[in-house]
mmCIF file of C-alpha atoms and ligand atoms in Angstrom:
data_model
loop_
_atom_site.group_PDB
_atom_site.id
_atom_site.type_symbol
_atom_site.label_atom_id
_atom_site.label_comp_id
_atom_site.label_asym_id
_atom_site.label_seq_id
_atom_site.Cartn_x
_atom_site.Cartn_y
_atom_site.Cartn_z
ATOM 1 C CA MET Q 40 30.869 88.307 165.142
ATOM 2 C CA LEU Q 41 33.276 85.578 166.139
ATOM 3 C CA VAL Q 42 32.945 82.660 163.719
ATOM 4 C CA VAL Q 43 34.295 79.163 164.248
ATOM 5 C CA TYR Q 44 35.331 77.536 160.998
ATOM 6 C CA ASP Q 45 37.915 75.076 159.709
ATOM 7 C CA GLU Q 46 38.546 73.887 156.149
ATOM 8 C CA ILE Q 47 38.501 70.344 157.533
ATOM 9 C CA TYR Q 48 34.682 70.614 157.761
ATOM 10 C CA GLY Q 49 34.658 70.039 154.000
ATOM 11 C CA ASP Q 50 36.343 66.648 154.311
ATOM 12 C CA HIS Q 51 33.255 64.669 155.459
ATOM 13 C CA LEU Q 52 31.377 63.124 152.480
ATOM 14 C CA ARG Q 53 33.571 64.959 149.953
ATOM 15 C CA GLY Q 54 32.765 63.785 146.426
ATOM 16 C CA ILE Q 55 29.749 61.792 147.590
ATOM 17 C CA PRO Q 56 26.335 62.896 146.293
ATOM 18 C CA HIS Q 57 24.514 63.913 149.475
ATOM 19 C CA ALA Q 58 22.302 66.816 150.599
ATOM 20 C CA GLU Q 59 24.594 67.389 153.591
ATOM 21 C CA SER Q 60 27.481 68.415 151.319
ATOM 22 C CA PRO Q 61 30.855 70.137 151.882
ATOM 23 C CA ASP Q 62 29.489 73.128 149.935
ATOM 24 C CA ARG Q 63 27.221 73.862 152.882
ATOM 25 C CA VAL Q 64 30.173 75.250 154.794
ATOM 26 C CA GLN Q 65 32.835 75.832 152.123
ATOM 27 C CA VAL Q 66 30.714 77.963 149.790
ATOM 28 C CA VAL Q 67 29.179 79.779 152.750
ATOM 29 C CA ALA Q 68 32.632 80.479 154.237
ATOM 30 C CA SER Q 69 33.883 81.845 150.886
ATOM 31 C CA PHE Q 70 30.845 84.092 150.625
ATOM 32 C CA LEU Q 71 31.321 85.370 154.178
ATOM 33 C CA ARG Q 72 35.021 85.957 153.560
ATOM 34 C CA ASP Q 73 34.320 87.903 150.353
ATOM 35 C CA SER Q 74 31.734 90.060 152.114
ATOM 36 C CA GLY Q 75 34.024 90.886 155.039
ATOM 37 C CA LYS Q 76 32.115 88.808 157.601
ATOM 38 C CA LEU Q 77 34.843 86.319 158.391
ATOM 39 C CA ASN Q 78 37.345 88.676 159.979
ATOM 40 C CA ASN Q 79 37.025 87.305 163.503
ATOM 41 C CA LEU Q 80 37.809 83.673 162.857
ATOM 42 C CA ILE Q 81 38.312 81.118 165.632
ATOM 43 C CA ASP Q 82 40.177 77.886 164.941
ATOM 44 C CA PRO Q 83 38.180 75.054 166.482
ATOM 45 C CA ARG Q 84 39.727 72.492 168.759
ATOM 46 C CA ASP Q 85 38.868 68.798 168.858
ATOM 47 C CA ALA Q 86 36.383 67.363 171.330
ATOM 48 C CA SER Q 87 38.085 64.737 173.481
ATOM 49 C CA ASP Q 88 36.723 61.236 174.036
ATOM 50 C CA ALA Q 89 35.834 62.336 177.574
ATOM 51 C CA GLU Q 90 33.815 65.281 176.255
ATOM 52 C CA ILE Q 91 32.044 63.189 173.605
ATOM 53 C CA THR Q 92 31.125 60.563 176.208
ATOM 54 C CA ARG Q 93 29.431 63.232 178.318
ATOM 55 C CA VAL Q 94 26.602 62.619 175.816
ATOM 56 C CA HIS Q 95 27.394 59.432 173.895
ATOM 57 C CA SER Q 96 28.096 55.952 175.183
ATOM 58 C CA ALA Q 97 31.677 54.689 175.009
ATOM 59 C CA GLU Q 98 30.368 51.810 172.865
ATOM 60 C CA TYR Q 99 28.906 54.191 170.316
ATOM 61 C CA LEU Q 100 32.146 56.202 170.140
ATOM 62 C CA GLU Q 101 34.055 52.944 169.551
ATOM 63 C CA THR Q 102 31.582 52.009 166.807
ATOM 64 C CA VAL Q 103 32.214 55.319 165.009
ATOM 65 C CA LYS Q 104 35.996 54.842 165.342
ATOM 66 C CA ARG Q 105 35.915 51.245 164.112
ATOM 67 C CA GLU Q 106 33.547 51.803 161.206
ATOM 68 C CA THR Q 107 35.252 54.949 159.871
ATOM 69 C CA GLN Q 108 38.653 53.219 160.047
ATOM 70 C CA ALA Q 109 37.275 50.359 157.967
ATOM 71 C CA LEU Q 110 36.388 52.716 155.107
ATOM 72 C CA HIS Q 111 38.781 53.862 152.398
ATOM 73 C CA SER Q 112 37.475 55.662 149.331
ATOM 74 C CA HIS Q 113 33.832 54.693 149.624
ATOM 75 C CA ALA Q 114 31.003 55.747 151.925
ATOM 76 C CA ALA Q 115 28.700 53.510 153.940
ATOM 77 C CA TYR Q 116 25.903 53.672 156.447
ATOM 78 C CA LEU Q 117 26.916 53.796 160.086
ATOM 79 C CA SER Q 118 25.619 50.530 161.526
ATOM 80 C CA THR Q 119 23.421 52.370 164.045
ATOM 81 C CA GLY Q 120 21.037 53.569 161.330
ATOM 82 C CA ASP Q 121 20.638 56.023 158.468
ATOM 83 C CA THR Q 122 23.816 58.130 158.811
ATOM 84 C CA VAL Q 123 26.227 58.105 155.864
ATOM 85 C CA ILE Q 124 29.915 58.168 156.840
ATOM 86 C CA ASP Q 125 33.266 57.931 155.091
ATOM 87 C CA ALA Q 126 36.883 57.540 156.197
ATOM 88 C CA HIS Q 127 37.086 61.190 157.343
ATOM 89 C CA SER Q 128 33.854 61.316 159.324
ATOM 90 C CA LEU Q 129 35.309 60.670 162.787
ATOM 91 C CA ILE Q 130 37.940 63.395 162.418
ATOM 92 C CA VAL Q 131 35.444 65.907 161.068
ATOM 93 C CA ALA Q 132 32.682 65.075 163.554
ATOM 94 C CA ARG Q 133 35.154 65.317 166.434
ATOM 95 C CA ARG Q 134 36.218 68.749 165.161
ATOM 96 C CA ALA Q 135 32.554 69.776 164.735
ATOM 97 C CA ALA Q 136 31.805 68.929 168.370
ATOM 98 C CA GLY Q 137 35.059 70.694 169.261
ATOM 99 C CA GLY Q 138 33.905 73.682 167.215
ATOM 100 C CA ALA Q 139 30.803 73.873 169.379
ATOM 101 C CA LEU Q 140 33.058 73.741 172.445
ATOM 102 C CA SER Q 141 35.353 76.453 171.047
ATOM 103 C CA ALA Q 142 32.279 78.590 170.377
ATOM 104 C CA MET Q 143 31.049 78.060 173.925
ATOM 105 C CA GLU Q 144 34.446 78.803 175.479
ATOM 106 C CA ASN Q 145 34.894 82.001 173.475
ATOM 107 C CA ALA Q 146 31.351 83.133 174.233
ATOM 108 C CA VAL Q 147 32.045 82.695 177.945
ATOM 109 C CA ALA Q 148 35.444 84.393 177.796
ATOM 110 C CA GLU Q 149 34.326 87.335 175.673
ATOM 111 C CA ASN Q 150 30.680 87.721 176.793
ATOM 112 C CA GLN Q 151 29.543 87.757 173.198
ATOM 113 C CA SER Q 152 27.804 85.543 170.681
ATOM 114 C CA VAL Q 153 29.654 83.146 168.401
ATOM 115 C CA PHE Q 154 28.605 81.389 165.191
ATOM 116 C CA ALA Q 155 29.948 77.876 164.621
ATOM 117 C CA LEU Q 156 29.960 77.092 160.879
ATOM 118 C CA ILE Q 157 30.345 73.378 161.452
ATOM 119 C CA ARG Q 158 29.293 70.066 159.948
ATOM 120 C CA PRO Q 159 28.171 67.352 160.280
ATOM 121 C CA PRO Q 160 25.141 68.672 162.188
ATOM 122 C CA GLY Q 161 24.209 67.118 165.508
ATOM 123 C CA HIS Q 162 20.678 67.410 166.823
ATOM 124 C CA HIS Q 163 19.428 63.965 165.749
ATOM 125 C CA ALA Q 164 22.386 62.075 167.252
ATOM 126 C CA GLU Q 165 21.388 60.155 170.366
ATOM 127 C CA SER Q 166 23.511 58.649 173.115
ATOM 128 C CA THR Q 167 23.917 55.301 171.393
ATOM 129 C CA ARG Q 168 23.389 56.078 167.724
ATOM 130 C CA GLY Q 169 24.011 58.496 164.919
ATOM 131 C CA MET Q 170 20.852 59.533 163.123
ATOM 132 C CA GLY Q 171 19.926 61.549 160.069
ATOM 133 C CA PHE Q 172 22.995 63.471 158.937
ATOM 134 C CA CYS Q 173 24.351 63.601 162.513
ATOM 135 C CA VAL Q 174 27.265 61.699 164.083
ATOM 136 C CA PHE Q 175 27.839 63.471 167.430
ATOM 137 C CA ASN Q 176 25.374 65.813 169.112
ATOM 138 C CA ASN Q 177 27.319 69.079 169.027
ATOM 139 C CA ALA Q 178 24.755 71.122 170.978
ATOM 140 C CA ALA Q 179 24.381 68.504 173.708
ATOM 141 C CA ILE Q 180 28.155 68.099 174.093
ATOM 142 C CA ALA Q 181 28.563 71.886 174.380
ATOM 143 C CA ALA Q 182 25.693 72.072 176.893
ATOM 144 C CA ARG Q 183 26.983 69.312 179.147
ATOM 145 C CA THR Q 184 30.541 70.684 179.002
ATOM 146 C CA TYR Q 185 29.358 74.207 179.790
ATOM 147 C CA LEU Q 186 27.468 72.949 182.836
ATOM 148 C CA ALA Q 187 30.419 70.826 184.007
ATOM 149 C CA ASP Q 188 32.815 73.769 183.727
ATOM 150 C CA HIS Q 189 30.615 76.683 184.751
ATOM 151 C CA GLY Q 190 27.363 75.454 186.338
ATOM 152 C CA GLY Q 191 24.260 77.518 185.599
ATOM 153 C CA ARG Q 192 21.480 76.611 183.168
ATOM 154 C CA VAL Q 193 21.459 76.075 179.416
ATOM 155 C CA LEU Q 194 18.537 76.773 177.094
ATOM 156 C CA ILE Q 195 18.794 75.100 173.700
ATOM 157 C CA VAL Q 196 16.713 76.900 171.066
ATOM 158 C CA ASP Q 197 16.121 74.720 167.999
ATOM 159 C CA PHE Q 198 14.485 76.429 165.011
ATOM 160 C CA ASP Q 199 15.767 73.871 162.471
ATOM 161 C CA TYR Q 200 12.962 72.424 160.318
ATOM 162 C CA HIS Q 201 13.381 69.048 162.040
ATOM 163 C CA HIS Q 202 12.824 67.985 165.628
ATOM 164 C CA GLY Q 203 16.065 67.502 167.565
ATOM 165 C CA ASN Q 204 15.238 64.137 169.077
ATOM 166 C CA GLY Q 205 18.834 63.605 170.215
ATOM 167 C CA THR Q 206 19.023 66.945 171.976
ATOM 168 C CA GLN Q 207 15.640 66.482 173.601
ATOM 169 C CA ALA Q 208 16.911 63.198 175.027
ATOM 170 C CA VAL Q 209 19.679 64.942 177.013
ATOM 171 C CA ALA Q 210 17.418 67.654 178.471
ATOM 172 C CA GLY Q 211 17.248 67.767 182.242
ATOM 173 C CA ASP Q 212 19.903 68.421 184.889
ATOM 174 C CA GLY Q 213 20.245 72.064 183.880
ATOM 175 C CA ILE Q 214 19.415 71.711 180.173
ATOM 176 C CA SER Q 215 16.132 72.943 178.695
ATOM 177 C CA TYR Q 216 15.040 72.405 175.110
ATOM 178 C CA VAL Q 217 12.531 74.328 172.996
ATOM 179 C CA SER Q 218 11.848 73.471 169.356
ATOM 180 C CA THR Q 219 9.578 74.294 166.451
ATOM 181 C CA HIS Q 220 9.557 71.753 163.631
ATOM 182 C CA GLY Q 221 7.520 70.398 160.784
ATOM 183 C CA TYR Q 222 5.276 67.600 162.010
ATOM 184 C CA PRO Q 223 4.756 64.932 160.976
ATOM 185 C CA ALA Q 224 8.178 64.816 159.336
ATOM 186 C CA TYR Q 225 11.555 63.190 159.929
ATOM 187 C CA PRO Q 226 12.420 61.929 162.569
ATOM 188 C CA GLY Q 227 8.784 61.471 163.647
ATOM 189 C CA THR Q 228 9.252 62.739 167.206
ATOM 190 C CA GLY Q 229 8.403 66.103 168.736
ATOM 191 C CA SER Q 230 4.660 65.995 169.252
ATOM 192 C CA ALA Q 231 3.208 68.177 171.988
ATOM 193 C CA ASP Q 232 2.625 64.946 173.937
ATOM 194 C CA GLU Q 233 6.381 64.849 174.576
ATOM 195 C CA ASN Q 234 6.369 68.178 176.420
ATOM 196 C CA TYR Q 235 7.081 67.904 180.072
ATOM 197 C CA ASN Q 236 8.289 69.681 183.152
ATOM 198 C CA LEU Q 237 7.536 73.209 181.982
ATOM 199 C CA GLY Q 238 9.643 74.547 184.817
ATOM 200 C CA ALA Q 239 13.388 74.999 185.113
ATOM 201 C CA ASP Q 240 14.394 71.986 182.960
ATOM 202 C CA MET Q 241 11.733 71.985 180.309
ATOM 203 C CA ILE Q 242 11.139 70.186 177.055
ATOM 204 C CA LEU Q 243 8.862 72.244 174.884
ATOM 205 C CA ASN Q 244 7.864 71.181 171.371
ATOM 206 C CA VAL Q 245 5.658 73.225 169.085
ATOM 207 C CA PRO Q 246 4.931 70.972 166.104
ATOM 208 C CA LEU Q 247 4.005 72.929 162.985
ATOM 209 C CA PRO Q 248 2.271 71.800 159.795
ATOM 210 C CA PRO Q 249 5.062 70.391 157.631
ATOM 211 C CA HIS Q 250 4.736 72.957 154.807
ATOM 212 C CA ARG Q 251 3.510 76.501 154.096
ATOM 213 C CA PHE Q 252 3.437 77.692 157.695
ATOM 214 C CA GLY Q 253 4.548 81.169 156.675
ATOM 215 C CA THR Q 254 6.938 83.897 157.777
ATOM 216 C CA GLU Q 255 4.790 86.076 160.022
ATOM 217 C CA PRO Q 256 3.315 83.191 162.050
ATOM 218 C CA PHE Q 257 6.780 81.651 162.467
ATOM 219 C CA VAL Q 258 8.390 84.843 163.701
ATOM 220 C CA ALA Q 259 5.400 85.823 165.838
ATOM 221 C CA LEU Q 260 5.312 82.404 167.461
ATOM 222 C CA TRP Q 261 8.985 82.557 168.482
ATOM 223 C CA GLU Q 262 8.668 86.165 169.643
ATOM 224 C CA ASP Q 263 5.739 85.181 171.833
ATOM 225 C CA LEU Q 264 7.203 81.961 173.164
ATOM 226 C CA LEU Q 265 10.927 82.463 173.719
ATOM 227 C CA PRO Q 266 10.764 85.371 176.209
ATOM 228 C CA LYS Q 267 8.308 83.365 178.326
ATOM 229 C CA VAL Q 268 10.481 80.264 178.207
ATOM 230 C CA ALA Q 269 13.568 82.296 179.101
ATOM 231 C CA ALA Q 270 11.768 83.970 181.989
ATOM 232 C CA LYS Q 271 11.006 80.526 183.407
ATOM 233 C CA VAL Q 272 14.379 78.891 182.709
ATOM 234 C CA LYS Q 273 16.596 81.924 183.414
ATOM 235 C CA PRO Q 274 19.405 80.492 181.284
ATOM 236 C CA THR Q 275 23.019 81.509 181.738
ATOM 237 C CA MET Q 276 23.911 80.180 178.255
ATOM 238 C CA LEU Q 277 21.876 80.048 175.050
ATOM 239 C CA ILE Q 278 22.709 77.377 172.521
ATOM 240 C CA VAL Q 279 20.936 77.830 169.195
ATOM 241 C CA SER Q 280 20.490 74.822 166.940
ATOM 242 C CA ALA Q 281 20.622 77.048 163.896
ATOM 243 C CA GLY Q 282 19.199 75.054 161.033
ATOM 244 C CA PHE Q 283 17.936 77.056 158.069
ATOM 245 C CA ASP Q 284 15.989 74.284 156.363
ATOM 246 C CA TYR Q 285 12.757 76.002 157.540
ATOM 247 C CA VAL Q 286 13.274 78.561 154.724
ATOM 248 C CA SER Q 287 11.278 78.463 151.471
ATOM 249 C CA GLY Q 288 13.121 76.608 148.747
ATOM 250 C CA ASP Q 289 14.940 74.197 151.025
ATOM 251 C CA PRO Q 290 14.931 70.796 149.290
ATOM 252 C CA VAL Q 291 14.643 68.841 152.555
ATOM 253 C CA GLY Q 292 12.499 71.012 154.844
ATOM 254 C CA ASP Q 293 10.679 74.235 153.857
ATOM 255 C CA LEU Q 294 8.076 75.758 156.171
ATOM 256 C CA GLY Q 295 7.332 78.488 153.627
ATOM 257 C CA VAL Q 296 9.302 81.023 155.653
ATOM 258 C CA GLU Q 297 11.219 83.871 153.967
ATOM 259 C CA ARG Q 298 14.959 84.376 154.355
ATOM 260 C CA SER Q 299 14.374 87.570 156.356
ATOM 261 C CA ALA Q 300 13.250 85.464 159.332
ATOM 262 C CA ALA Q 301 16.908 84.824 160.223
ATOM 263 C CA THR Q 302 17.237 88.519 161.056
ATOM 264 C CA ASP Q 303 14.114 88.543 163.230
ATOM 265 C CA LEU Q 304 15.109 85.348 165.033
ATOM 266 C CA THR Q 305 18.610 86.688 165.697
ATOM 267 C CA ARG Q 306 17.239 89.965 167.097
ATOM 268 C CA LEU Q 307 15.091 87.887 169.427
ATOM 269 C CA ILE Q 308 18.079 85.744 170.483
ATOM 270 C CA ASN Q 309 20.105 88.941 171.025
ATOM 271 C CA ARG Q 310 17.392 90.284 173.352
ATOM 272 C CA VAL Q 311 17.201 87.113 175.407
ATOM 273 C CA ALA Q 312 21.003 86.710 175.532
ATOM 274 C CA ALA Q 313 21.401 90.301 176.716
ATOM 275 C CA GLN Q 314 18.731 89.920 179.367
ATOM 276 C CA TYR Q 315 19.835 86.612 180.885
ATOM 277 C CA CYS Q 316 23.208 85.477 179.540
ATOM 278 C CA GLU Q 317 25.455 88.555 179.566
ATOM 279 C CA GLY Q 318 25.125 88.664 175.793
ATOM 280 C CA ARG Q 319 26.282 85.098 175.212
ATOM 281 C CA ALA Q 320 24.661 82.825 172.663
ATOM 282 C CA ILE Q 321 26.270 80.254 170.436
ATOM 283 C CA PHE Q 322 24.731 79.508 167.058
ATOM 284 C CA LEU Q 323 25.583 75.984 165.882
ATOM 285 C CA LEU Q 324 24.834 75.193 162.248
ATOM 286 C CA GLU Q 325 22.389 72.288 161.941
ATOM 287 C CA GLY Q 326 20.420 71.821 158.697
ATOM 288 C CA GLY Q 327 19.876 73.978 155.636
ATOM 289 C CA TYR Q 328 20.378 72.414 152.205
ATOM 290 C CA ASN Q 329 19.805 75.286 149.782
ATOM 291 C CA ILE Q 330 23.264 76.873 149.573
ATOM 292 C CA SER Q 331 21.980 80.299 148.540
ATOM 293 C CA VAL Q 332 19.531 80.339 151.471
ATOM 294 C CA LEU Q 333 22.279 79.211 153.799
ATOM 295 C CA MET Q 334 24.676 81.966 152.688
ATOM 296 C CA GLU Q 335 22.086 84.672 153.185
ATOM 297 C CA SER Q 336 20.764 83.295 156.464
ATOM 298 C CA VAL Q 337 24.192 82.978 158.106
ATOM 299 C CA ALA Q 338 25.116 86.464 156.835
ATOM 300 C CA ARG Q 339 21.908 87.834 158.366
ATOM 301 C CA VAL Q 340 22.757 86.291 161.742
ATOM 302 C CA ILE Q 341 26.251 87.809 161.675
ATOM 303 C CA GLU Q 342 24.963 91.248 160.603
ATOM 304 C CA SER Q 343 22.335 91.266 163.300
ATOM 305 C CA VAL Q 344 24.751 90.201 166.052
ATOM 306 C CA ASP Q 345 27.394 92.704 164.908
ATOM 307 C CA ALA Q 346 24.845 95.533 164.927
ATOM 308 C CA LYS Q 347 23.544 94.371 168.342
ATOM 309 C CA GLU Q 348 20.040 94.528 166.899
ATOM 310 C CA THR Q 349 17.211 93.884 169.331
ATOM 311 C CA ALA Q 350 14.161 95.408 167.619
ATOM 312 C CA LEU Q 351 10.892 93.520 167.628
ATOM 313 C CA SER Q 352 9.607 92.489 164.218
ATOM 314 C CA SER Q 353 6.303 93.711 162.862
ATOM 315 C CA ALA Q 354 4.891 90.168 163.084
ATOM 316 C CA GLN Q 355 1.526 90.125 164.819
ATOM 317 C CA GLU Q 356 0.487 87.467 167.278
ATOM 318 C CA SER Q 357 -2.864 87.364 165.472
ATOM 319 C CA ALA Q 358 -1.029 85.859 162.463
ATOM 320 C CA ILE Q 359 -0.426 82.625 164.403
ATOM 321 C CA PRO Q 360 -3.008 80.058 163.233
ATOM 322 C CA GLN Q 361 -5.565 78.850 165.749
ATOM 323 C CA ARG Q 362 -4.025 75.406 166.302
ATOM 324 C CA GLU Q 363 -0.543 76.731 167.094
ATOM 325 C CA ARG Q 364 -1.931 79.652 169.067
ATOM 326 C CA ALA Q 365 -3.774 77.198 171.278
ATOM 327 C CA ILE Q 366 -0.492 75.392 172.018
ATOM 328 C CA VAL Q 367 1.287 78.665 172.756
ATOM 329 C CA GLN Q 368 -1.536 79.899 174.994
ATOM 330 C CA PHE Q 369 -1.639 76.609 176.873
ATOM 331 C CA VAL Q 370 2.116 76.772 177.421
ATOM 332 C CA SER Q 371 1.944 80.431 178.390
ATOM 333 C CA GLU Q 372 -0.609 79.677 181.063
ATOM 334 C CA LEU Q 373 1.539 76.888 182.460
ATOM 335 C CA LEU Q 374 4.652 79.069 182.365
ATOM 336 C CA GLY Q 375 2.762 81.848 184.128
ATOM 337 C CA LYS Q 376 2.184 79.655 187.168
HETATM 338 ZN ZN1 ZN G 554 16.895 69.951 159.706
#
């Protein structure tokens, strides 16, 4: 599998105690290299100001530039909210958004899937503010740039533990967004009340109980939902907000889901990408704060893409609890119309 990675991704928040640490990509990259899974490496480019402002306001971009330049050896909160930055954050975040763009461009050129091992993550970042651990919204920038360059339709699949409020906010005009997430949990958005336009440009949230949801229900829910969503949207590009903080043992998220789910989810993505997108999906790293979980989950994605696996899991629809099944059935009926 093509993998986008750059050592520079370790430079953001280096030496600062923070869950979103350089180890998240550096240790994972070393592990992948040692296990022979980093042989098809792509050097990321930078996202330009023009590409970043396809999603973010020029004022917000200036704020990030000004506030990172003012920092030297210490870290501080970005003035727009709860995002910790240091002197390197602009350079790294620009390269992370550029990594998403490099992934997208290579996926288009090669008709294959690409993993972007990037940080900081992006799905909480909104037009005018960084949020959570996110500075620029990598998935949204890749989606808007793809549409500007190629037309078509983008489906963003977000299985990170958290709701991607920033990505949801850019949906429309060719971008659809579907997410499962713990609820209530940070950032507080993503209730089923926010679902709308279950047609070509849909926003579809399936809030899950914040803990102990379980592996089989999680996999079964996605296997039931995603093919229906894809049949309605008919995407030409899949962008996966690949956060692995849904896995058991994650210190920030944890839906009580086993590590093996990454294989089942990737097989599902492979099926949908083959059916609608000429085999193209880009996986952009979002959350995931247990390094061991992260190593295994990313390796599972790469193995499954390399083997072109498409098998259905053994997860049974009957394993989905009543409350979530009601949401899925309601959505299915709407999508069927
Ligand atoms: Zn997350």
